[in-house]
Amino acid sequence: MPAPLTLDAFRADLAEYLYQRPDEVDLDEHPLHAGLDSLRIVTLLERWRETGVDVTFVDLAECTSFAQWWELLRARRGGTT
């Protein structure tokens, strides 16, 4: 099983699909406005599920920023850093 999801890994995953460096990812940005489409979101979702996070596409769709995604993912993995 992959390592637990961390904030750094989350940012790196987003950066890969946004064609940015992890430190360039604006966590306050709306995922769709940032350039993610549903296929990329599902791909990220599957990656995060492999780390043990219990989250669905609908859960993510209800969030309006990457920061909200992170809070949801963090809570669903037990709240560890």
PDB file of C-alpha atoms in Angstrom:
ATOM      1  CA  MET A   1       0.000   0.000   0.000  1.00  0.00           C
ATOM      2  CA  PRO A   2       1.303   3.499  -0.814  1.00  0.00           C
ATOM      3  CA  ALA A   3       2.374   5.845   1.948  1.00  0.00           C
ATOM      4  CA  PRO A   4      -0.329   7.883   3.703  1.00  0.00           C
ATOM      5  CA  LEU A   5      -1.326  11.090   1.956  1.00  0.00           C
ATOM      6  CA  THR A   6       0.462  14.202   3.188  1.00  0.00           C
ATOM      7  CA  LEU A   7      -0.040  17.850   2.295  1.00  0.00           C
ATOM      8  CA  ASP A   8       3.211  17.799   0.328  1.00  0.00           C
ATOM      9  CA  ALA A   9       2.085  14.728  -1.632  1.00  0.00           C
ATOM     10  CA  PHE A  10      -1.338  16.317  -2.209  1.00  0.00           C
ATOM     11  CA  ARG A  11       0.283  19.466  -3.613  1.00  0.00           C
ATOM     12  CA  ALA A  12       2.629  17.378  -5.771  1.00  0.00           C
ATOM     13  CA  ASP A  13      -0.291  15.378  -7.160  1.00  0.00           C
ATOM     14  CA  LEU A  14      -2.184  18.558  -8.031  1.00  0.00           C
ATOM     15  CA  ALA A  15       0.904  20.167  -9.539  1.00  0.00           C
ATOM     16  CA  GLU A  16       1.397  17.193 -11.852  1.00  0.00           C
ATOM     17  CA  TYR A  17      -2.016  17.702 -13.433  1.00  0.00           C
ATOM     18  CA  LEU A  18      -1.863  21.500 -13.381  1.00  0.00           C
ATOM     19  CA  TYR A  19       1.605  21.550 -14.997  1.00  0.00           C
ATOM     20  CA  GLN A  20       3.017  23.543 -12.102  1.00  0.00           C
ATOM     21  CA  ARG A  21       5.549  23.117  -9.355  1.00  0.00           C
ATOM     22  CA  PRO A  22       4.030  22.063  -6.013  1.00  0.00           C
ATOM     23  CA  ASP A  23       4.839  25.443  -4.461  1.00  0.00           C
ATOM     24  CA  GLU A  24       2.897  27.177  -7.257  1.00  0.00           C
ATOM     25  CA  VAL A  25      -0.386  25.423  -6.465  1.00  0.00           C
ATOM     26  CA  ASP A  26      -2.824  27.954  -5.009  1.00  0.00           C
ATOM     27  CA  LEU A  27      -4.856  26.040  -2.435  1.00  0.00           C
ATOM     28  CA  ASP A  28      -7.507  28.767  -2.454  1.00  0.00           C
ATOM     29  CA  GLU A  29      -8.219  28.211  -6.147  1.00  0.00           C
ATOM     30  CA  HIS A  30     -11.345  26.423  -7.388  1.00  0.00           C
ATOM     31  CA  PRO A  31     -10.320  23.066  -8.952  1.00  0.00           C
ATOM     32  CA  LEU A  32     -12.237  23.642 -12.190  1.00  0.00           C
ATOM     33  CA  HIS A  33     -10.985  27.217 -12.547  1.00  0.00           C
ATOM     34  CA  ALA A  34      -7.459  25.921 -12.035  1.00  0.00           C
ATOM     35  CA  GLY A  35      -7.847  23.704 -15.089  1.00  0.00           C
ATOM     36  CA  LEU A  36      -8.805  20.288 -13.749  1.00  0.00           C
ATOM     37  CA  ASP A  37     -11.488  18.419 -15.648  1.00  0.00           C
ATOM     38  CA  SER A  38     -13.561  15.502 -14.403  1.00  0.00           C
ATOM     39  CA  LEU A  39     -11.208  12.876 -15.854  1.00  0.00           C
ATOM     40  CA  ARG A  40      -8.202  14.329 -14.048  1.00  0.00           C
ATOM     41  CA  ILE A  41     -10.205  14.643 -10.843  1.00  0.00           C
ATOM     42  CA  VAL A  42     -11.216  10.977 -11.036  1.00  0.00           C
ATOM     43  CA  THR A  43      -7.585  10.009 -11.676  1.00  0.00           C
ATOM     44  CA  LEU A  44      -6.469  11.977  -8.618  1.00  0.00           C
ATOM     45  CA  LEU A  45      -9.320  10.511  -6.602  1.00  0.00           C
ATOM     46  CA  GLU A  46      -8.222   6.966  -7.423  1.00  0.00           C
ATOM     47  CA  ARG A  47      -4.635   7.800  -6.483  1.00  0.00           C
ATOM     48  CA  TRP A  48      -5.769   9.166  -3.119  1.00  0.00           C
ATOM     49  CA  ARG A  49      -8.052   6.193  -2.487  1.00  0.00           C
ATOM     50  CA  GLU A  50      -5.019   3.939  -2.923  1.00  0.00           C
ATOM     51  CA  THR A  51      -3.467   5.706   0.086  1.00  0.00           C
ATOM     52  CA  GLY A  52      -6.459   4.759   2.224  1.00  0.00           C
ATOM     53  CA  VAL A  53      -8.564   7.927   1.934  1.00  0.00           C
ATOM     54  CA  ASP A  54     -12.294   7.196   1.794  1.00  0.00           C
ATOM     55  CA  VAL A  55     -13.644   9.910  -0.511  1.00  0.00           C
ATOM     56  CA  THR A  56     -15.941  10.054  -3.541  1.00  0.00           C
ATOM     57  CA  PHE A  57     -16.186  12.257  -6.597  1.00  0.00           C
ATOM     58  CA  VAL A  58     -19.348  13.812  -5.175  1.00  0.00           C
ATOM     59  CA  ASP A  59     -17.498  14.659  -1.948  1.00  0.00           C
ATOM     60  CA  LEU A  60     -14.872  16.545  -3.932  1.00  0.00           C
ATOM     61  CA  ALA A  61     -17.456  18.188  -6.205  1.00  0.00           C
ATOM     62  CA  GLU A  62     -19.070  19.812  -3.176  1.00  0.00           C
ATOM     63  CA  CYS A  63     -15.811  21.626  -2.354  1.00  0.00           C
ATOM     64  CA  THR A  64     -14.940  24.982  -3.886  1.00  0.00           C
ATOM     65  CA  SER A  65     -11.173  25.063  -3.339  1.00  0.00           C
ATOM     66  CA  PHE A  66      -8.145  22.819  -3.145  1.00  0.00           C
ATOM     67  CA  ALA A  67      -7.900  23.800   0.527  1.00  0.00           C
ATOM     68  CA  GLN A  68     -11.359  22.330   1.096  1.00  0.00           C
ATOM     69  CA  TRP A  69     -10.282  19.189  -0.754  1.00  0.00           C
ATOM     70  CA  TRP A  70      -7.278  18.900   1.549  1.00  0.00           C
ATOM     71  CA  GLU A  71      -9.383  19.348   4.686  1.00  0.00           C
ATOM     72  CA  LEU A  72     -11.776  16.658   3.459  1.00  0.00           C
ATOM     73  CA  LEU A  73      -8.970  14.264   2.551  1.00  0.00           C
ATOM     74  CA  ARG A  74      -7.174  14.922   5.834  1.00  0.00           C
ATOM     75  CA  ALA A  75     -10.337  14.226   7.812  1.00  0.00           C
ATOM     76  CA  ARG A  76     -11.070  11.061   5.860  1.00  0.00           C
ATOM     77  CA  ARG A  77      -7.614   9.635   6.502  1.00  0.00           C
ATOM     78  CA  GLY A  78      -7.870  10.067  10.234  1.00  0.00           C
ATOM     79  CA  GLY A  79      -6.507  13.596  10.601  1.00  0.00           C
ATOM     80  CA  THR A  80      -2.790  12.728  10.724  1.00  0.00           C
ATOM     81  CA  THR A  81      -0.283  15.074   9.085  1.00  0.00           C
TER      82      THR A  81
END
